[in-house]
């Protein structure tokens, strides 16, 4: 079953006034933000602030990350309303909405039905690479035809095999990008386990949990992790990297996958700089 593609949206034309020693009217685009309500078997499950693009991936990935969907074979039908503001998922089995909701630190106040600090099994997949491998991968996240190139103001997430970006998504919510990424993997038949998870936003506990569920041994971001995500990464055997810039990065957990053999459980983050930087 292949979920339908949403219409090409994500940015809207908005002119603005720009001051550079004088005023000038400039045509341009800004990121679109709207509410999308997810229904499962006719029941209202969640309303998510998001960029109305790839809502099918968002719906599938959200259910997968929350442990409410095992695989695409359980999906009988996925229907998007004409305006893209409702995503109806019909499963070929009974569905019961979880009773407990947790407001996350995501943009717009995202929700999760899982306590992000709940123990998961440590990630067993191993992946070793040189630190310099990450720099070109982050450059490839923002493609010429991306929403970021058109309008800025958007987060991106990607999955990589250390050679290339296998799939990339964008959304105004950083946590939404991980859900979309998982949904894309379901539809496209891409195995996320053992891959690198790349993100542009802050890595909070719910994002770390999503990455752990995906089985990603390395999670890297241009931004900062939180204290809980660092503790979870150390417990779940995940290499957590932040502040990836051209020439440097900070490693908060399990740096051995990047060639630095030490235990960071009781130490400070390691800053790695590229040779010649």
Short mmCIF file of N, CA and C in Angstrom, two decimals, residues 52-219:
data_model
loop_
_atom_site.label_atom_id
_atom_site.label_comp_id
_atom_site.label_asym_id
_atom_site.label_seq_id
_atom_site.Cartn_x
_atom_site.Cartn_y
_atom_site.Cartn_z
N UNK A 52 2.45 21.94 5.64
CA UNK A 52 1.57 21.05 4.88
C UNK A 52 2.25 20.49 3.63
N UNK A 53 3.18 19.61 3.85
CA UNK A 53 3.91 18.94 2.78
C UNK A 53 4.27 17.54 3.28
N UNK A 54 4.01 16.53 2.47
CA UNK A 54 4.28 15.14 2.86
C UNK A 54 3.52 14.76 4.13
N UNK A 55 2.24 15.16 4.20
CA UNK A 55 1.45 14.84 5.39
C UNK A 55 1.24 13.33 5.55
N UNK A 56 1.22 12.60 4.43
CA UNK A 56 1.09 11.15 4.52
C UNK A 56 2.27 10.54 5.25
N UNK A 57 3.47 11.00 4.94
CA UNK A 57 4.67 10.54 5.64
C UNK A 57 4.60 10.91 7.11
N UNK A 58 4.12 12.13 7.39
CA UNK A 58 4.01 12.59 8.78
C UNK A 58 3.07 11.68 9.57
N UNK A 59 1.92 11.35 8.99
CA UNK A 59 0.94 10.52 9.69
C UNK A 59 1.51 9.13 9.96
N UNK A 60 2.09 8.50 8.95
CA UNK A 60 2.64 7.16 9.12
C UNK A 60 3.81 7.14 10.10
N UNK A 61 4.70 8.13 9.96
CA UNK A 61 5.86 8.19 10.84
C UNK A 61 5.49 8.46 12.27
N UNK A 62 4.50 9.33 12.49
CA UNK A 62 4.04 9.62 13.85
C UNK A 62 3.53 8.34 14.51
N UNK A 63 2.69 7.59 13.79
CA UNK A 63 2.14 6.35 14.35
C UNK A 63 3.24 5.32 14.60
N UNK A 64 4.18 5.24 13.68
CA UNK A 64 5.29 4.30 13.85
C UNK A 64 6.15 4.66 15.05
N UNK A 65 6.50 5.93 15.16
CA UNK A 65 7.36 6.37 16.27
C UNK A 65 6.68 6.25 17.62
N UNK A 66 5.35 6.32 17.64
CA UNK A 66 4.62 6.20 18.91
C UNK A 66 4.32 4.75 19.26
N UNK A 67 4.79 3.80 18.42
CA UNK A 67 4.52 2.40 18.68
C UNK A 67 3.10 1.99 18.39
N UNK A 68 2.38 2.81 17.59
CA UNK A 68 0.98 2.53 17.26
C UNK A 68 0.84 1.85 15.90
N UNK A 69 1.93 1.69 15.19
CA UNK A 69 1.93 1.06 13.87
C UNK A 69 3.22 0.25 13.74
N UNK A 70 3.08 -1.00 13.32
CA UNK A 70 4.26 -1.86 13.18
C UNK A 70 4.89 -1.74 11.80
N UNK A 71 4.07 -1.84 10.76
CA UNK A 71 4.59 -1.76 9.40
C UNK A 71 3.47 -1.33 8.47
N UNK A 72 3.83 -1.12 7.21
CA UNK A 72 2.88 -0.61 6.22
C UNK A 72 1.79 -1.63 5.90
N UNK A 73 2.06 -2.91 6.19
CA UNK A 73 1.06 -3.93 5.92
C UNK A 73 -0.20 -3.80 6.76
N UNK A 74 -0.12 -3.04 7.86
CA UNK A 74 -1.30 -2.83 8.71
C UNK A 74 -2.20 -1.73 8.18
N UNK A 75 -1.73 -0.97 7.20
CA UNK A 75 -2.48 0.18 6.70
C UNK A 75 -3.36 -0.25 5.53
N UNK A 76 -4.66 -0.14 5.73
CA UNK A 76 -5.63 -0.46 4.68
C UNK A 76 -5.80 0.72 3.72
N UNK A 77 -5.82 1.93 4.29
CA UNK A 77 -6.04 3.13 3.48
C UNK A 77 -5.47 4.34 4.19
N UNK A 78 -4.87 5.22 3.41
CA UNK A 78 -4.44 6.53 3.93
C UNK A 78 -5.02 7.58 3.01
N UNK A 79 -5.84 8.47 3.57
CA UNK A 79 -6.53 9.48 2.77
C UNK A 79 -6.24 10.86 3.30
N UNK A 80 -5.84 11.76 2.42
CA UNK A 80 -5.62 13.17 2.77
C UNK A 80 -6.78 14.00 2.25
N UNK A 81 -7.31 14.88 3.10
CA UNK A 81 -8.36 15.77 2.64
C UNK A 81 -7.85 16.70 1.56
N UNK A 82 -8.78 17.27 0.80
CA UNK A 82 -8.38 18.11 -0.33
C UNK A 82 -7.48 19.26 0.10
N UNK A 83 -7.74 19.86 1.27
CA UNK A 83 -6.92 20.98 1.73
C UNK A 83 -5.70 20.50 2.51
N UNK A 84 -5.55 19.18 2.69
CA UNK A 84 -4.38 18.64 3.36
C UNK A 84 -4.39 18.77 4.86
N UNK A 85 -5.52 19.20 5.45
CA UNK A 85 -5.57 19.45 6.89
C UNK A 85 -6.07 18.26 7.69
N UNK A 86 -6.47 17.18 7.03
CA UNK A 86 -6.89 15.97 7.71
C UNK A 86 -6.22 14.77 7.05
N UNK A 87 -5.64 13.91 7.87
CA UNK A 87 -5.05 12.67 7.38
C UNK A 87 -5.78 11.52 8.06
N UNK A 88 -6.49 10.73 7.25
CA UNK A 88 -7.25 9.58 7.75
C UNK A 88 -6.49 8.30 7.47
N UNK A 89 -6.14 7.57 8.52
CA UNK A 89 -5.46 6.28 8.39
C UNK A 89 -6.42 5.20 8.85
N UNK A 90 -6.67 4.23 7.97
CA UNK A 90 -7.53 3.11 8.31
C UNK A 90 -6.68 1.85 8.38
N UNK A 91 -6.69 1.21 9.53
CA UNK A 91 -5.91 0.01 9.76
C UNK A 91 -6.77 -1.24 9.55
N UNK A 92 -6.13 -2.35 9.24
CA UNK A 92 -6.86 -3.60 9.05
C UNK A 92 -6.98 -4.38 10.36
N UNK A 93 -6.95 -3.66 11.46
CA UNK A 93 -7.07 -4.26 12.79
C UNK A 93 -7.71 -3.22 13.72
N UNK A 94 -8.23 -3.64 14.86
CA UNK A 94 -8.79 -2.68 15.82
C UNK A 94 -7.70 -1.73 16.33
N UNK A 95 -8.12 -0.53 16.70
CA UNK A 95 -7.18 0.48 17.20
C UNK A 95 -7.75 1.11 18.45
N UNK A 96 -6.89 1.25 19.46
CA UNK A 96 -7.27 1.93 20.69
C UNK A 96 -6.30 3.06 20.95
N UNK A 97 -6.82 4.26 21.08
CA UNK A 97 -5.99 5.42 21.34
C UNK A 97 -5.43 5.36 22.76
N UNK A 98 -4.11 5.58 22.92
CA UNK A 98 -3.53 5.60 24.27
C UNK A 98 -4.16 6.68 25.13
N UNK A 99 -4.24 6.41 26.41
CA UNK A 99 -4.89 7.35 27.33
C UNK A 99 -3.99 8.52 27.70
N UNK A 100 -2.67 8.28 27.77
CA UNK A 100 -1.77 9.29 28.29
C UNK A 100 -1.11 10.08 27.18
N UNK A 101 -1.12 11.41 27.29
CA UNK A 101 -0.42 12.27 26.35
C UNK A 101 0.64 13.06 27.11
N UNK A 102 1.77 13.29 26.45
CA UNK A 102 2.84 14.10 27.02
C UNK A 102 3.13 15.26 26.07
N UNK A 103 3.10 16.48 26.57
CA UNK A 103 3.44 17.64 25.75
C UNK A 103 4.96 17.70 25.65
N UNK A 104 5.47 17.70 24.42
CA UNK A 104 6.91 17.69 24.21
C UNK A 104 7.44 19.11 24.08
N UNK A 105 8.77 19.22 23.99
CA UNK A 105 9.42 20.52 23.84
C UNK A 105 9.53 20.91 22.38
N UNK A 106 8.85 20.20 21.49
CA UNK A 106 8.92 20.52 20.07
C UNK A 106 8.23 21.82 19.74
N UNK A 107 8.54 22.35 18.55
CA UNK A 107 7.92 23.59 18.08
C UNK A 107 6.40 23.41 18.06
N UNK A 108 5.69 24.39 18.60
CA UNK A 108 4.25 24.33 18.59
C UNK A 108 3.67 23.44 19.67
N UNK A 109 4.51 22.87 20.54
CA UNK A 109 4.01 22.00 21.60
C UNK A 109 3.55 20.67 21.06
N UNK A 110 4.46 19.88 20.56
CA UNK A 110 4.11 18.58 20.02
C UNK A 110 3.66 17.64 21.12
N UNK A 111 3.08 16.50 20.71
CA UNK A 111 2.63 15.53 21.71
C UNK A 111 3.26 14.18 21.42
N UNK A 112 3.36 13.38 22.47
CA UNK A 112 3.78 11.99 22.33
C UNK A 112 2.98 11.19 23.34
N UNK A 113 2.75 9.92 23.03
CA UNK A 113 2.05 9.04 23.95
C UNK A 113 3.02 8.22 24.77
N UNK A 114 4.31 8.34 24.48
CA UNK A 114 5.36 7.63 25.20
C UNK A 114 6.11 8.58 26.11
N UNK A 115 6.47 8.11 27.29
CA UNK A 115 7.41 8.85 28.12
C UNK A 115 8.78 8.74 27.45
N UNK A 116 9.36 9.86 27.00
CA UNK A 116 10.61 9.77 26.25
C UNK A 116 11.77 9.21 27.05
N UNK A 117 11.64 9.13 28.37
CA UNK A 117 12.73 8.60 29.17
C UNK A 117 12.60 7.10 29.42
N UNK A 118 11.52 6.48 28.89
CA UNK A 118 11.35 5.04 29.08
C UNK A 118 12.53 4.29 28.47
N UNK A 119 12.98 3.25 29.19
CA UNK A 119 14.13 2.49 28.72
C UNK A 119 13.82 1.75 27.42
N UNK A 120 14.74 1.82 26.48
CA UNK A 120 14.73 1.02 25.27
C UNK A 120 15.99 0.16 25.30
N UNK A 121 16.00 -0.87 24.48
CA UNK A 121 17.22 -1.66 24.36
C UNK A 121 18.31 -0.83 23.70
N UNK A 122 19.56 -0.94 24.16
CA UNK A 122 20.65 -0.21 23.52
C UNK A 122 20.76 -0.55 22.03
N UNK A 123 21.16 0.43 21.25
CA UNK A 123 21.35 0.23 19.81
C UNK A 123 22.57 -0.66 19.61
N UNK A 124 22.38 -1.76 18.94
CA UNK A 124 23.48 -2.73 18.74
C UNK A 124 24.19 -2.52 17.42
N UNK A 125 23.55 -1.84 16.46
CA UNK A 125 24.18 -1.62 15.16
C UNK A 125 25.40 -0.72 15.32
N UNK A 126 26.47 -1.07 14.65
CA UNK A 126 27.69 -0.28 14.75
C UNK A 126 27.98 0.36 13.40
N UNK A 127 28.58 1.52 13.46
CA UNK A 127 28.95 2.25 12.25
C UNK A 127 30.16 3.10 12.60
N UNK A 128 31.25 2.90 11.92
CA UNK A 128 32.48 3.64 12.20
C UNK A 128 32.80 4.53 11.01
N UNK A 129 33.15 5.77 11.29
CA UNK A 129 33.49 6.68 10.20
C UNK A 129 34.39 7.79 10.70
N UNK A 130 35.05 8.46 9.78
CA UNK A 130 35.87 9.62 10.11
C UNK A 130 34.96 10.82 10.38
N UNK A 131 35.31 11.67 11.33
CA UNK A 131 34.47 12.84 11.62
C UNK A 131 34.19 13.70 10.38
N UNK A 132 35.18 13.82 9.50
CA UNK A 132 35.02 14.66 8.31
C UNK A 132 33.90 14.18 7.40
N UNK A 133 33.46 12.93 7.57
CA UNK A 133 32.38 12.40 6.74
C UNK A 133 31.08 13.18 6.92
N UNK A 134 30.87 13.73 8.12
CA UNK A 134 29.60 14.40 8.42
C UNK A 134 29.45 15.75 7.73
N UNK A 135 30.54 16.44 7.48
CA UNK A 135 30.44 17.80 6.95
C UNK A 135 29.74 17.87 5.60
N UNK A 136 30.15 17.11 4.58
CA UNK A 136 29.46 17.19 3.29
C UNK A 136 28.03 16.67 3.36
N UNK A 137 27.74 15.75 4.29
CA UNK A 137 26.37 15.26 4.41
C UNK A 137 25.43 16.36 4.86
N UNK A 138 25.88 17.21 5.80
CA UNK A 138 25.05 18.32 6.24
C UNK A 138 24.88 19.35 5.12
N UNK A 139 25.91 19.56 4.33
CA UNK A 139 25.78 20.48 3.20
C UNK A 139 24.74 19.98 2.21
N UNK A 140 24.64 18.66 2.07
CA UNK A 140 23.70 18.08 1.12
C UNK A 140 22.26 18.11 1.62
N UNK A 141 22.06 18.38 2.92
CA UNK A 141 20.69 18.45 3.45
C UNK A 141 19.89 19.57 2.81
N UNK A 142 20.52 20.69 2.53
CA UNK A 142 19.81 21.84 1.96
C UNK A 142 20.06 21.88 0.45
N UNK A 143 19.20 21.23 -0.29
CA UNK A 143 19.33 21.15 -1.73
C UNK A 143 18.81 22.42 -2.39
N UNK A 144 19.16 22.60 -3.66
CA UNK A 144 18.80 23.83 -4.36
C UNK A 144 17.30 24.02 -4.49
N UNK A 145 16.54 22.92 -4.59
CA UNK A 145 15.10 23.02 -4.74
C UNK A 145 14.36 22.81 -3.41
N UNK A 146 15.08 22.92 -2.29
CA UNK A 146 14.47 22.68 -0.97
C UNK A 146 13.67 23.88 -0.51
N UNK A 147 12.81 23.65 0.49
CA UNK A 147 12.07 24.75 1.10
C UNK A 147 13.02 25.74 1.76
N UNK A 148 14.11 25.22 2.34
CA UNK A 148 15.09 26.10 2.97
C UNK A 148 15.69 27.06 1.95
N UNK A 149 15.96 26.57 0.75
CA UNK A 149 16.53 27.43 -0.29
C UNK A 149 15.51 28.47 -0.74
N UNK A 150 14.23 28.12 -0.71
CA UNK A 150 13.18 29.02 -1.17
C UNK A 150 12.80 30.05 -0.12
N UNK A 151 12.68 29.61 1.15
CA UNK A 151 12.05 30.49 2.14
C UNK A 151 12.75 30.53 3.49
N UNK A 152 13.80 29.70 3.71
CA UNK A 152 14.44 29.61 5.03
C UNK A 152 13.41 29.20 6.08
N UNK A 153 13.74 29.39 7.36
CA UNK A 153 12.79 29.19 8.44
C UNK A 153 12.22 27.80 8.55
N UNK A 154 12.99 26.76 8.16
CA UNK A 154 12.46 25.41 8.19
C UNK A 154 13.55 24.45 8.66
N UNK A 155 13.13 23.39 9.34
CA UNK A 155 14.05 22.35 9.78
C UNK A 155 14.14 21.25 8.73
N UNK A 156 15.25 20.55 8.72
CA UNK A 156 15.44 19.42 7.82
C UNK A 156 15.96 18.23 8.61
N UNK A 157 15.68 17.05 8.11
CA UNK A 157 16.23 15.82 8.66
C UNK A 157 16.52 14.88 7.50
N UNK A 158 17.57 14.09 7.65
CA UNK A 158 17.95 13.18 6.60
C UNK A 158 18.49 11.88 7.15
N UNK A 159 18.47 10.87 6.32
CA UNK A 159 19.03 9.57 6.66
C UNK A 159 20.16 9.28 5.69
N UNK A 160 21.29 8.84 6.22
CA UNK A 160 22.47 8.64 5.38
C UNK A 160 23.14 7.31 5.69
N UNK A 161 23.79 6.76 4.65
CA UNK A 161 24.59 5.55 4.82
C UNK A 161 26.07 5.89 4.93
N UNK A 162 26.39 7.15 5.19
CA UNK A 162 27.75 7.69 5.32
C UNK A 162 28.36 8.02 3.96
N UNK A 163 27.65 7.71 2.88
CA UNK A 163 28.13 8.07 1.54
C UNK A 163 27.25 9.13 0.89
N UNK A 164 25.93 9.03 1.11
CA UNK A 164 24.99 9.96 0.51
C UNK A 164 23.75 10.08 1.36
N UNK A 165 22.92 11.09 1.06
CA UNK A 165 21.64 11.23 1.72
C UNK A 165 20.65 10.29 1.04
N UNK A 166 20.07 9.36 1.78
CA UNK A 166 19.12 8.40 1.21
C UNK A 166 17.73 9.01 1.07
N UNK A 167 17.34 9.83 2.04
CA UNK A 167 16.04 10.51 1.99
C UNK A 167 16.14 11.75 2.87
N UNK A 168 15.46 12.83 2.46
CA UNK A 168 15.51 14.10 3.20
C UNK A 168 14.10 14.68 3.24
N UNK A 169 13.74 15.26 4.39
CA UNK A 169 12.43 15.88 4.57
C UNK A 169 12.61 17.22 5.26
N UNK A 170 11.56 18.07 5.19
CA UNK A 170 11.59 19.39 5.83
C UNK A 170 10.25 19.67 6.51
N UNK A 171 10.30 20.47 7.57
CA UNK A 171 9.08 20.86 8.26
C UNK A 171 9.40 22.01 9.20
N UNK A 172 8.39 22.79 9.52
CA UNK A 172 8.56 23.88 10.47
C UNK A 172 8.84 23.35 11.87
N UNK A 173 8.41 22.12 12.17
CA UNK A 173 8.67 21.49 13.46
C UNK A 173 9.80 20.49 13.35
N UNK A 174 10.80 20.61 14.20
CA UNK A 174 11.95 19.72 14.10
C UNK A 174 11.57 18.27 14.41
N UNK A 175 10.66 18.05 15.39
CA UNK A 175 10.22 16.69 15.70
C UNK A 175 9.40 16.11 14.55
N UNK A 176 8.67 16.98 13.83
CA UNK A 176 7.90 16.51 12.67
C UNK A 176 8.80 15.93 11.59
N UNK A 177 10.01 16.51 11.46
CA UNK A 177 10.90 16.01 10.40
C UNK A 177 11.27 14.55 10.65
N UNK A 178 11.43 14.15 11.92
CA UNK A 178 11.78 12.76 12.20
C UNK A 178 10.60 11.85 11.88
N UNK A 179 9.39 12.30 12.22
CA UNK A 179 8.21 11.51 11.87
C UNK A 179 8.09 11.36 10.35
N UNK A 180 8.27 12.46 9.63
CA UNK A 180 8.20 12.39 8.17
C UNK A 180 9.27 11.45 7.61
N UNK A 181 10.44 11.49 8.22
CA UNK A 181 11.54 10.65 7.75
C UNK A 181 11.17 9.17 7.92
N UNK A 182 10.59 8.83 9.06
CA UNK A 182 10.19 7.44 9.30
C UNK A 182 9.08 7.04 8.33
N UNK A 183 8.13 7.94 8.09
CA UNK A 183 7.08 7.66 7.13
C UNK A 183 7.61 7.45 5.73
N UNK A 184 8.60 8.25 5.35
CA UNK A 184 9.22 8.09 4.04
C UNK A 184 9.92 6.74 3.93
N UNK A 185 10.60 6.34 5.01
CA UNK A 185 11.27 5.04 5.00
C UNK A 185 10.27 3.90 4.84
N UNK A 186 9.11 4.02 5.49
CA UNK A 186 8.07 3.00 5.35
C UNK A 186 7.60 2.90 3.91
N UNK A 187 7.31 4.05 3.30
CA UNK A 187 6.78 4.05 1.93
C UNK A 187 7.82 3.61 0.92
N UNK A 188 9.06 4.08 1.08
CA UNK A 188 10.10 3.84 0.08
C UNK A 188 10.86 2.55 0.32
N UNK A 189 10.56 1.86 1.41
CA UNK A 189 11.24 0.61 1.69
C UNK A 189 12.69 0.77 2.09
N UNK A 190 13.01 1.87 2.78
CA UNK A 190 14.38 2.13 3.25
C UNK A 190 14.51 1.69 4.69
N UNK A 191 15.51 0.90 4.99
CA UNK A 191 15.76 0.44 6.36
C UNK A 191 16.57 1.50 7.11
N UNK A 192 16.00 2.13 8.15
CA UNK A 192 16.75 3.15 8.89
C UNK A 192 17.78 2.58 9.86
N UNK A 193 17.62 1.33 10.25
CA UNK A 193 18.51 0.74 11.24
C UNK A 193 19.95 0.70 10.72
N UNK A 194 20.87 1.18 11.55
CA UNK A 194 22.27 1.19 11.18
C UNK A 194 22.69 2.39 10.36
N UNK A 195 21.78 3.36 10.17
CA UNK A 195 22.09 4.56 9.38
C UNK A 195 22.39 5.76 10.28
N UNK A 196 22.82 6.84 9.65
CA UNK A 196 23.07 8.10 10.37
C UNK A 196 21.82 8.97 10.27
N UNK A 197 21.36 9.45 11.41
CA UNK A 197 20.24 10.39 11.45
C UNK A 197 20.81 11.81 11.54
N UNK A 198 20.50 12.63 10.56
CA UNK A 198 20.97 14.02 10.50
C UNK A 198 19.79 14.95 10.78
N UNK A 199 20.02 15.97 11.59
CA UNK A 199 18.96 16.92 11.92
C UNK A 199 19.56 18.32 12.01
N UNK A 200 18.70 19.31 11.84
CA UNK A 200 19.17 20.70 11.93
C UNK A 200 18.72 21.37 13.22
N UNK A 201 17.76 20.78 13.92
CA UNK A 201 17.23 21.41 15.12
C UNK A 201 17.82 20.84 16.40
N UNK A 202 17.39 21.42 17.52
CA UNK A 202 17.83 20.95 18.83
C UNK A 202 17.40 19.50 19.02
N UNK A 203 18.30 18.68 19.56
CA UNK A 203 17.99 17.27 19.80
C UNK A 203 17.48 17.13 21.24
N UNK A 204 16.16 17.12 21.38
CA UNK A 204 15.55 16.96 22.69
C UNK A 204 15.28 15.48 22.94
N UNK A 205 14.72 15.17 24.10
CA UNK A 205 14.55 13.77 24.49
C UNK A 205 13.64 13.02 23.53
N UNK A 206 12.55 13.67 23.07
CA UNK A 206 11.64 12.94 22.19
C UNK A 206 12.27 12.66 20.83
N UNK A 207 13.16 13.56 20.38
CA UNK A 207 13.85 13.30 19.12
C UNK A 207 14.87 12.19 19.28
N UNK A 208 15.56 12.17 20.41
CA UNK A 208 16.52 11.10 20.66
C UNK A 208 15.81 9.75 20.73
N UNK A 209 14.66 9.73 21.37
CA UNK A 209 13.89 8.49 21.46
C UNK A 209 13.46 8.01 20.07
N UNK A 210 13.01 8.93 19.23
CA UNK A 210 12.62 8.55 17.87
C UNK A 210 13.80 7.96 17.11
N UNK A 211 14.96 8.58 17.25
CA UNK A 211 16.15 8.07 16.59
C UNK A 211 16.56 6.71 17.11
N UNK A 212 16.39 6.50 18.44
CA UNK A 212 16.71 5.21 19.03
C UNK A 212 15.77 4.13 18.52
N UNK A 213 14.48 4.46 18.39
CA UNK A 213 13.52 3.50 17.83
C UNK A 213 13.88 3.14 16.40
N UNK A 214 14.43 4.09 15.66
CA UNK A 214 14.84 3.83 14.28
C UNK A 214 16.07 2.93 14.21
N UNK A 215 16.80 2.83 15.33
CA UNK A 215 18.01 2.02 15.34
C UNK A 215 19.21 2.72 14.75
N UNK A 216 19.23 4.06 14.84
CA UNK A 216 20.34 4.84 14.29
C UNK A 216 21.48 4.92 15.30
N UNK A 217 22.67 4.38 15.01
CA UNK A 217 23.77 4.42 15.96
C UNK A 217 24.42 5.79 16.08
N UNK A 218 24.22 6.66 15.09
CA UNK A 218 24.78 8.01 15.12
C UNK A 218 23.65 9.01 14.85
N UNK A 219 23.49 9.96 15.76
CA UNK A 219 22.53 11.05 15.59
C UNK A 219 23.32 12.35 15.67
#
